Amino acid sequence: MRLGILTGGGDAPGLNAVIRAVVRAAMRTHGWPAVLGIPEGFKGLVERLDPIELTPFTTRGLINRGGTILHTTNRANPFQYPVGEDRYADRSDEAIQRIEELGIDALVVLGGDGSLSIAHKLAAKGVRVMGTPKTIDNDIQGTELCFGHQTAVATATDALDRLHTTAESHHRIMVVELMGRYAGWIALRAGVAGAADAILIPETPFEPDRLCARIRDRAQQGATFSIIVVAEGAKPKGGDVSVLQPGEGVYQAQLGGIGHQVAGMLEGVTHLETRVTVLGHVQRGGGPVAQDRLLATHYGVAAVDALARGEHNSMVTFDGQRIGTIPLEQVAGGFRPVPQDHPLLESARQLGVILGE
Amino acid sequence: MRLGILTGGGDAPGLNAVIRAVVRAAMRTHGWPAVLGIPEGFKGLVERLDPIELTPFTTRGLINRGGTILHTTNRANPFQYPVGEDRYADRSDEAIQRIEELGIDALVVLGGDGSLSIAHKLAAKGVRVMGTPKTIDNDIQGTELCFGHQTAVATATDALDRLHTTAESHHRIMVVELMGRYAGWIALRAGVAGAADAILIPETPFEPDRLCARIRDRAQQGATFSIIVVAEGAKPKGGDVSVLQPGEGVYQAQLGGIGHQVAGMLEGVTHLETRVTVLGHVQRGGGPVAQDRLLATHYGVAAVDALARGEHNSMVTFDGQRIGTIPLEQVAGGFRPVPQDHPLLESARQLGVILGE
Amino acid sequence: MRLGILTGGGDAPGLNAVIRAVVRAAMRTHGWPAVLGIPEGFKGLVERLDPIELTPFTTRGLINRGGTILHTTNRANPFQYPVGEDRYADRSDEAIQRIEELGIDALVVLGGDGSLSIAHKLAAKGVRVMGTPKTIDNDIQGTELCFGHQTAVATATDALDRLHTTAESHHRIMVVELMGRYAGWIALRAGVAGAADAILIPETPFEPDRLCARIRDRAQQGATFSIIVVAEGAKPKGGDVSVLQPGEGVYQAQLGGIGHQVAGMLEGVTHLETRVTVLGHVQRGGGPVAQDRLLATHYGVAAVDALARGEHNSMVTFDGQRIGTIPLEQVAGGFRPVPQDHPLLESARQLGVILGE
Amino acid sequence: MRLGILTGGGDAPGLNAVIRAVVRAAMRTHGWPAVLGIPEGFKGLVERLDPIELTPFTTRGLINRGGTILHTTNRANPFQYPVGEDRYADRSDEAIQRIEELGIDALVVLGGDGSLSIAHKLAAKGVRVMGTPKTIDNDIQGTELCFGHQTAVATATDALDRLHTTAESHHRIMVVELMGRYAGWIALRAGVAGAADAILIPETPFEPDRLCARIRDRAQQGATFSIIVVAEGAKPKGGDVSVLQPGEGVYQAQLGGIGHQVAGMLEGVTHLETRVTVLGHVQRGGGPVAQDRLLATHYGVAAVDALARGEHNSMVTFDGQRIGTIPLEQVAGGFRPVPQDHPLLESARQLGVILGE
């Protein structure tokens, strides 16, 4: 079998580790003749970019390297391809033609929900595809862990450790906005690991008055500082951020994201000195931590293994115990929030972490 | 309920994080009046050392701190307590008396197999105990993960990354001995995450001739270096290390541990420049990585929760999905090797890693 | 001699390491009876907060601990002390009275320009003071290196490494705003160490058109991404930021700091996808790197040594070769920009880094 | 000018950063047409290995990458080249012929004392050479800092931090052997930064009885543990290690290096539980810390600059303030120990660190 492989969407630690594992498993274990790397995601197919011949030798030293040697891009959906200023066209047939032309028997797609949905649509048109779940947000349906997530948690936890020493030295409220537009996995995990006093995630809209009251209570009971982790998708009950009336503090709360809004409100109401950090893209990059290298390696091997067994139009998964697969149609278009009964929410509650409830 | 807590056996990252979680869950959620820290493990009971009053305030900032604020010791089994030069006595009644005297209703023991076996024997004499599985080796029965293990894997992986750049620059065989006397979890996980070319673990005795042949093959096929990870408990088939005939290399192979023996053999047989690193105690220390902080927090909360439900004489567990408990009698005296069908062995095999088989 | 010690102004890695060194040198080498830690900076004097008795034992394990065990605060100038809503009074006599009352013969002040200026004014009123230069910005006059700076550089460099993998994967302009309101030391050092393509610092106002042209040139010559480091105090030639006409990009450039302004301009002019990261307070915290631990230790020992020699009203310094001292009057109120002929500017230039010139 | 560049001797963090800086400065600033990378050090010349054409593009992303893209080797002195089992020949003329054949006008050598001595001998035969001082041991004459050293110090300091948490938890003596056969720079810097209680370096032979007495005193005064850093070249007064009579402890002290010998002696004499860690090659590898990246960049730029000015047969230097050069004849064959009046020895003394005096 002749494999193609591409990476779609945003950067995530572990992309190179998956590529390395796919190449090794395919060529060393199954004896397949070649793995072709498609540069710049689906754009590389549509635009007929030169593929990169991958071998165990050329993928050496990649397991801990951040980024992707294949490059990637956010805006290259073959089914809705940009063809001019705000104009799009379906160029999926060209992509499929390119796959045939390159003699690719199956395409391994490293991507998040967007790329996996594209993969699913290509499958409907006859392409053999196999997905691996990539997103630091960890919100892809059908799997407990996406590669990249645990590195993002580690990076965010390290930032919280640093902010802790400053908050502690200064008697200050520190609001930290972490990634997670739809799901609060990074904020919840890094928040607990980084000893946050409050964690606000999209899945649990918070009651603004109650949050302010609890932070003020903390201060009155002698807590000299509070660290508040806010997922970028967190929102107040009812969802209307205009209820967050900022005080006349330093923050032009209405201008920034939810982190600034929460900070503005807290400073206005509690009169405690408040600072905001928006960690941003730093969470996305860097080499993968050991756990992500292992997960990425499992996924790469499992993707090849599934194709070798004749399976396709699937995504590899991990349920906490076993590596498996799931049909792409059960993945595409969905997402996986933190369930209300997740053990980490329960543990956080029992520690006394404020969860916005 | 009035809790006592002690840490037994060797250091492991996450001890302080468990202590912090136990104190918070006990006092904030259950409203229990006190948690008494017993210093220096079981010795603190037998020797009637002053306990430390623990509160959410005094355990602040502990989640990422290495070591244990309670100190620990390897040699303090109350049932076989050292009372002189090579003489031992059963002083368990004194330990139990001390527990009563301090008004301790239940004792949380953070320990490995040794400490948990002692806990189990104390339970047989009427003490309410709850264990949490601590060992960097990850070889305690009944749980998938012990706290401390993932940090040890991260530390060992970082060392492998560093050795890689040197091996690669120099065209050299690098043998790295990692911890794991009975089980190869650290060697297997760090070996795969650190891109080792061969991984030797106690569960899979290796065939010396075949190992040498495969390393020589690698060199002949153009590999300019090989990284070989050896668990300290790895052994050749048959178990007789004297079969590892060292060449007249630089290593006095018979003097060191298995790492030196394997290196001596390889250098002797392959005539490739070989170096050994015995990573040692560095693997045991330091602050916990994010994943160990989360696991330690779960364990601390779950230990309190189980006691609150009336359960005792158990250990908290994690099966990859759920936090649970298991009776101590099913834990004590056993150990958990890497099973031959473990997915990571299989993934390593498919990558082409030499596993000594 | 009976020492007092306090930390003033913002957090910086190494505060605890200085405290530890002062205590050890004073008590072990000079046999002085006590070192009193004044909590919360000068506020602790004015408000007569209880001092903390420091000893080699109580300062154990502090060398690598971030923050300050003495806590600190930004707003506690005894000469202009807040006494109500926007009202201030001179309470320096109370501070001096407190110093006498505590029997403090000399006061070691760990601080930046603000705290050292206060120290200098106290000296004018008869207090024996000794300063140690603390600021991550590294802009205190009279010394090449302030403790905390090298850790901030390491943290910022690590962030640049992470952003690099993402920029590289995505073909993107990444603007990173680093700390440095008046001096560009962090931006220059982290920028070169983190392989930035352009570095904008306050000392070298940039020519907006030329910057855009050079970034566009890079893209046209095949560079798939650019990393642009901007010190928070960077400014265009002439100093008028309104010349940075943002395009109709995603950035509301006029709302954020200079990082957002530069990004808005670049995206507008070059039509390349642009992202901003404002690293913020993360740069201020965490445990000190080895080099900062050594510098902090030198400074603590030298401060005690100078006092023992009868010197006072000085600050300890490092000129790259020798630890020394300088009178506080030569420090207070000044600041130290990156000189135009600094070797690192010259090296950056020769590498082809865009410096806004 | 047409440059050649090669890396000689052991691995050190920053080799790739120097290569990158040389290529950029040569091609971007001076407009030189080419930089040829010679693989595997001087062997690449003698054996006429294919050179690697280096450009700013092919050296992208190298600043933080450990190892060397040019590979290196310890055993390839052209003046004493291995030509058979224990036989050597002078093949320097072949090396010089190869340099001419490749059209190389000047050769940049990244190396330690061995490689720089070879460079100096090649210079005597007419080759234009420029050296950059590479060694983690930091013992090259004529410069305060060699690149690689500060990363080794950081790695060793991190290991000491980890061992600290274990020593502290256990009440134990921990002996840590660090690199430094002739000079104690790593041991001194990492020892102070890692809060070692005793530091033994080659420059200060230690008095065994006195060392044991002071460690025992520490224990009797309540210190529950001691961390002892030993440079691999440390030795007792008189230099005869057989005076270190081991007790009947667990150590076969006479078999290992000085770390094991010191540990055996201490355990035998003090009867305190003692453990040894030999950190080894881990200190040599990995990506460079920020300070080493800056130093390596300066050195690369300065090497090109000096050649452009017509200088040769020199090595670039750093005196703590300025980058400069020194004739190779003043470097070759010498070495730079820690001077007895070095400020860090003095600071360590004042902290109460045991220095073996």
PDB file of N, CA, C and O in Angstrom, chain A residues 145-172:
ATOM      1  N   LEU A 145      -8.542  11.448  24.564  1.00  0.00           N
ATOM      2  CA  LEU A 145      -7.360  12.316  24.477  1.00  0.00           C
ATOM      3  C   LEU A 145      -6.965  12.549  23.026  1.00  0.00           C
ATOM      4  O   LEU A 145      -6.813  11.602  22.252  1.00  0.00           O
ATOM      5  N   CYS A 146      -6.766  13.806  22.679  1.00  0.00           N
ATOM      6  CA  CYS A 146      -6.185  14.174  21.397  1.00  0.00           C
ATOM      7  C   CYS A 146      -4.716  14.496  21.639  1.00  0.00           C
ATOM      8  O   CYS A 146      -4.366  15.049  22.684  1.00  0.00           O
ATOM      9  N   PHE A 147      -3.862  14.180  20.676  1.00  0.00           N
ATOM     10  CA  PHE A 147      -2.452  14.509  20.909  1.00  0.00           C
ATOM     11  C   PHE A 147      -2.264  16.024  20.821  1.00  0.00           C
ATOM     12  O   PHE A 147      -2.964  16.699  20.067  1.00  0.00           O
ATOM     13  N   GLY A 148      -1.355  16.506  21.604  1.00  0.00           N
ATOM     14  CA  GLY A 148      -1.137  17.945  21.715  1.00  0.00           C
ATOM     15  C   GLY A 148      -1.735  18.500  23.000  1.00  0.00           C
ATOM     16  O   GLY A 148      -1.199  19.444  23.583  1.00  0.00           O
ATOM     17  N   HIS A 149      -2.811  17.902  23.451  1.00  0.00           N
ATOM     18  CA  HIS A 149      -3.520  18.437  24.616  1.00  0.00           C
ATOM     19  C   HIS A 149      -2.660  18.415  25.877  1.00  0.00           C
ATOM     20  O   HIS A 149      -2.589  19.398  26.610  1.00  0.00           O
ATOM     21  N   GLN A 150      -2.011  17.283  26.119  1.00  0.00           N
ATOM     22  CA  GLN A 150      -1.263  17.182  27.370  1.00  0.00           C
ATOM     23  C   GLN A 150      -0.054  18.124  27.398  1.00  0.00           C
ATOM     24  O   GLN A 150       0.348  18.605  28.465  1.00  0.00           O
ATOM     25  N   THR A 151       0.497  18.426  26.243  1.00  0.00           N
ATOM     26  CA  THR A 151       1.574  19.416  26.196  1.00  0.00           C
ATOM     27  C   THR A 151       1.030  20.810  26.480  1.00  0.00           C
ATOM     28  O   THR A 151       1.647  21.588  27.216  1.00  0.00           O
ATOM     29  N   ALA A 152      -0.130  21.107  25.908  1.00  0.00           N
ATOM     30  CA  ALA A 152      -0.747  22.408  26.174  1.00  0.00           C
ATOM     31  C   ALA A 152      -1.051  22.554  27.667  1.00  0.00           C
ATOM     32  O   ALA A 152      -0.843  23.622  28.250  1.00  0.00           O
ATOM     33  N   VAL A 153      -1.534  21.481  28.277  1.00  0.00           N
ATOM     34  CA  VAL A 153      -1.811  21.515  29.717  1.00  0.00           C
ATOM     35  C   VAL A 153      -0.515  21.775  30.486  1.00  0.00           C
ATOM     36  O   VAL A 153      -0.477  22.579  31.425  1.00  0.00           O
ATOM     37  N   ALA A 154       0.563  21.120  30.077  1.00  0.00           N
ATOM     38  CA  ALA A 154       1.850  21.305  30.752  1.00  0.00           C
ATOM     39  C   ALA A 154       2.342  22.747  30.600  1.00  0.00           C
ATOM     40  O   ALA A 154       2.822  23.357  31.557  1.00  0.00           O
ATOM     41  N   THR A 155       2.222  23.296  29.401  1.00  0.00           N
ATOM     42  CA  THR A 155       2.660  24.677  29.166  1.00  0.00           C
ATOM     43  C   THR A 155       1.830  25.650  29.993  1.00  0.00           C
ATOM     44  O   THR A 155       2.368  26.572  30.626  1.00  0.00           O
ATOM     45  N   ALA A 156       0.527  25.448  30.017  1.00  0.00           N
ATOM     46  CA  ALA A 156      -0.346  26.347  30.779  1.00  0.00           C
ATOM     47  C   ALA A 156      -0.082  26.194  32.279  1.00  0.00           C
ATOM     48  O   ALA A 156      -0.099  27.176  33.023  1.00  0.00           O
ATOM     49  N   THR A 157       0.187  24.975  32.717  1.00  0.00           N
ATOM     50  CA  THR A 157       0.477  24.746  34.141  1.00  0.00           C
ATOM     51  C   THR A 157       1.773  25.447  34.541  1.00  0.00           C
ATOM     52  O   THR A 157       1.868  26.052  35.609  1.00  0.00           O
ATOM     53  N   ASP A 158       2.758  25.373  33.671  1.00  0.00           N
ATOM     54  CA  ASP A 158       4.014  26.074  33.949  1.00  0.00           C
ATOM     55  C   ASP A 158       3.789  27.575  34.053  1.00  0.00           C
ATOM     56  O   ASP A 158       4.345  28.246  34.927  1.00  0.00           O
ATOM     57  N   ALA A 159       2.954  28.123  33.177  1.00  0.00           N
ATOM     58  CA  ALA A 159       2.651  29.559  33.248  1.00  0.00           C
ATOM     59  C   ALA A 159       1.948  29.876  34.567  1.00  0.00           C
ATOM     60  O   ALA A 159       2.247  30.886  35.208  1.00  0.00           O
ATOM     61  N   LEU A 160       1.030  29.006  34.990  1.00  0.00           N
ATOM     62  CA  LEU A 160       0.338  29.237  36.267  1.00  0.00           C
ATOM     63  C   LEU A 160       1.321  29.191  37.431  1.00  0.00           C
ATOM     64  O   LEU A 160       1.214  29.983  38.366  1.00  0.00           O
ATOM     65  N   ASP A 161       2.269  28.272  37.384  1.00  0.00           N
ATOM     66  CA  ASP A 161       3.298  28.220  38.434  1.00  0.00           C
ATOM     67  C   ASP A 161       4.028  29.560  38.530  1.00  0.00           C
ATOM     68  O   ASP A 161       4.286  30.075  39.613  1.00  0.00           O
ATOM     69  N   ARG A 162       4.383  30.108  37.368  1.00  0.00           N
ATOM     70  CA  ARG A 162       5.099  31.386  37.352  1.00  0.00           C
ATOM     71  C   ARG A 162       4.228  32.523  37.887  1.00  0.00           C
ATOM     72  O   ARG A 162       4.677  33.372  38.652  1.00  0.00           O
ATOM     73  N   LEU A 163       2.975  32.530  37.444  1.00  0.00           N
ATOM     74  CA  LEU A 163       2.087  33.608  37.891  1.00  0.00           C
ATOM     75  C   LEU A 163       1.810  33.489  39.388  1.00  0.00           C
ATOM     76  O   LEU A 163       1.613  34.488  40.072  1.00  0.00           O
ATOM     77  N   HIS A 164       1.809  32.269  39.891  1.00  0.00           N
ATOM     78  CA  HIS A 164       1.607  32.042  41.321  1.00  0.00           C
ATOM     79  C   HIS A 164       2.645  32.762  42.168  1.00  0.00           C
ATOM     80  O   HIS A 164       2.316  33.392  43.163  1.00  0.00           O
ATOM     81  N   THR A 165       3.899  32.652  41.769  1.00  0.00           N
ATOM     82  CA  THR A 165       4.916  33.282  42.626  1.00  0.00           C
ATOM     83  C   THR A 165       4.716  34.794  42.639  1.00  0.00           C
ATOM     84  O   THR A 165       4.948  35.443  43.641  1.00  0.00           O
ATOM     85  N   THR A 166       4.249  35.348  41.522  1.00  0.00           N
ATOM     86  CA  THR A 166       4.030  36.781  41.472  1.00  0.00           C
ATOM     87  C   THR A 166       2.776  37.178  42.251  1.00  0.00           C
ATOM     88  O   THR A 166       2.782  38.134  43.016  1.00  0.00           O
ATOM     89  N   ALA A 167       1.708  36.426  42.056  1.00  0.00           N
ATOM     90  CA  ALA A 167       0.462  36.745  42.766  1.00  0.00           C
ATOM     91  C   ALA A 167       0.695  36.671  44.270  1.00  0.00           C
ATOM     92  O   ALA A 167       0.281  37.543  45.031  1.00  0.00           O
ATOM     93  N   GLU A 168       1.380  35.649  44.683  1.00  0.00           N
ATOM     94  CA  GLU A 168       1.666  35.388  46.086  1.00  0.00           C
ATOM     95  C   GLU A 168       2.523  36.498  46.678  1.00  0.00           C
ATOM     96  O   GLU A 168       2.333  36.925  47.823  1.00  0.00           O
ATOM     97  N   SER A 169       3.493  36.982  45.913  1.00  0.00           N
ATOM     98  CA  SER A 169       4.368  38.035  46.409  1.00  0.00           C
ATOM     99  C   SER A 169       3.615  39.348  46.562  1.00  0.00           C
ATOM    100  O   SER A 169       3.961  40.184  47.381  1.00  0.00           O
ATOM    101  N   HIS A 170       2.581  39.526  45.754  1.00  0.00           N
ATOM    102  CA  HIS A 170       1.965  40.845  45.617  1.00  0.00           C
ATOM    103  C   HIS A 170       0.590  41.038  46.210  1.00  0.00           C
ATOM    104  O   HIS A 170       0.059  42.135  46.130  1.00  0.00           O
ATOM    105  N   HIS A 171      -0.065  39.999  46.639  1.00  0.00           N
ATOM    106  CA  HIS A 171      -1.435  40.152  47.133  1.00  0.00           C
ATOM    107  C   HIS A 171      -2.310  40.701  46.015  1.00  0.00           C
ATOM    108  O   HIS A 171      -2.663  41.869  46.011  1.00  0.00           O
ATOM    109  N   ARG A 172      -2.648  39.858  45.139  1.00  0.00           N
ATOM    110  CA  ARG A 172      -3.221  40.308  43.890  1.00  0.00           C
ATOM    111  C   ARG A 172      -4.186  39.255  43.337  1.00  0.00           C
ATOM    112  O   ARG A 172      -4.020  38.077  43.592  1.00  0.00           O
TER     113      ARG A 172
END
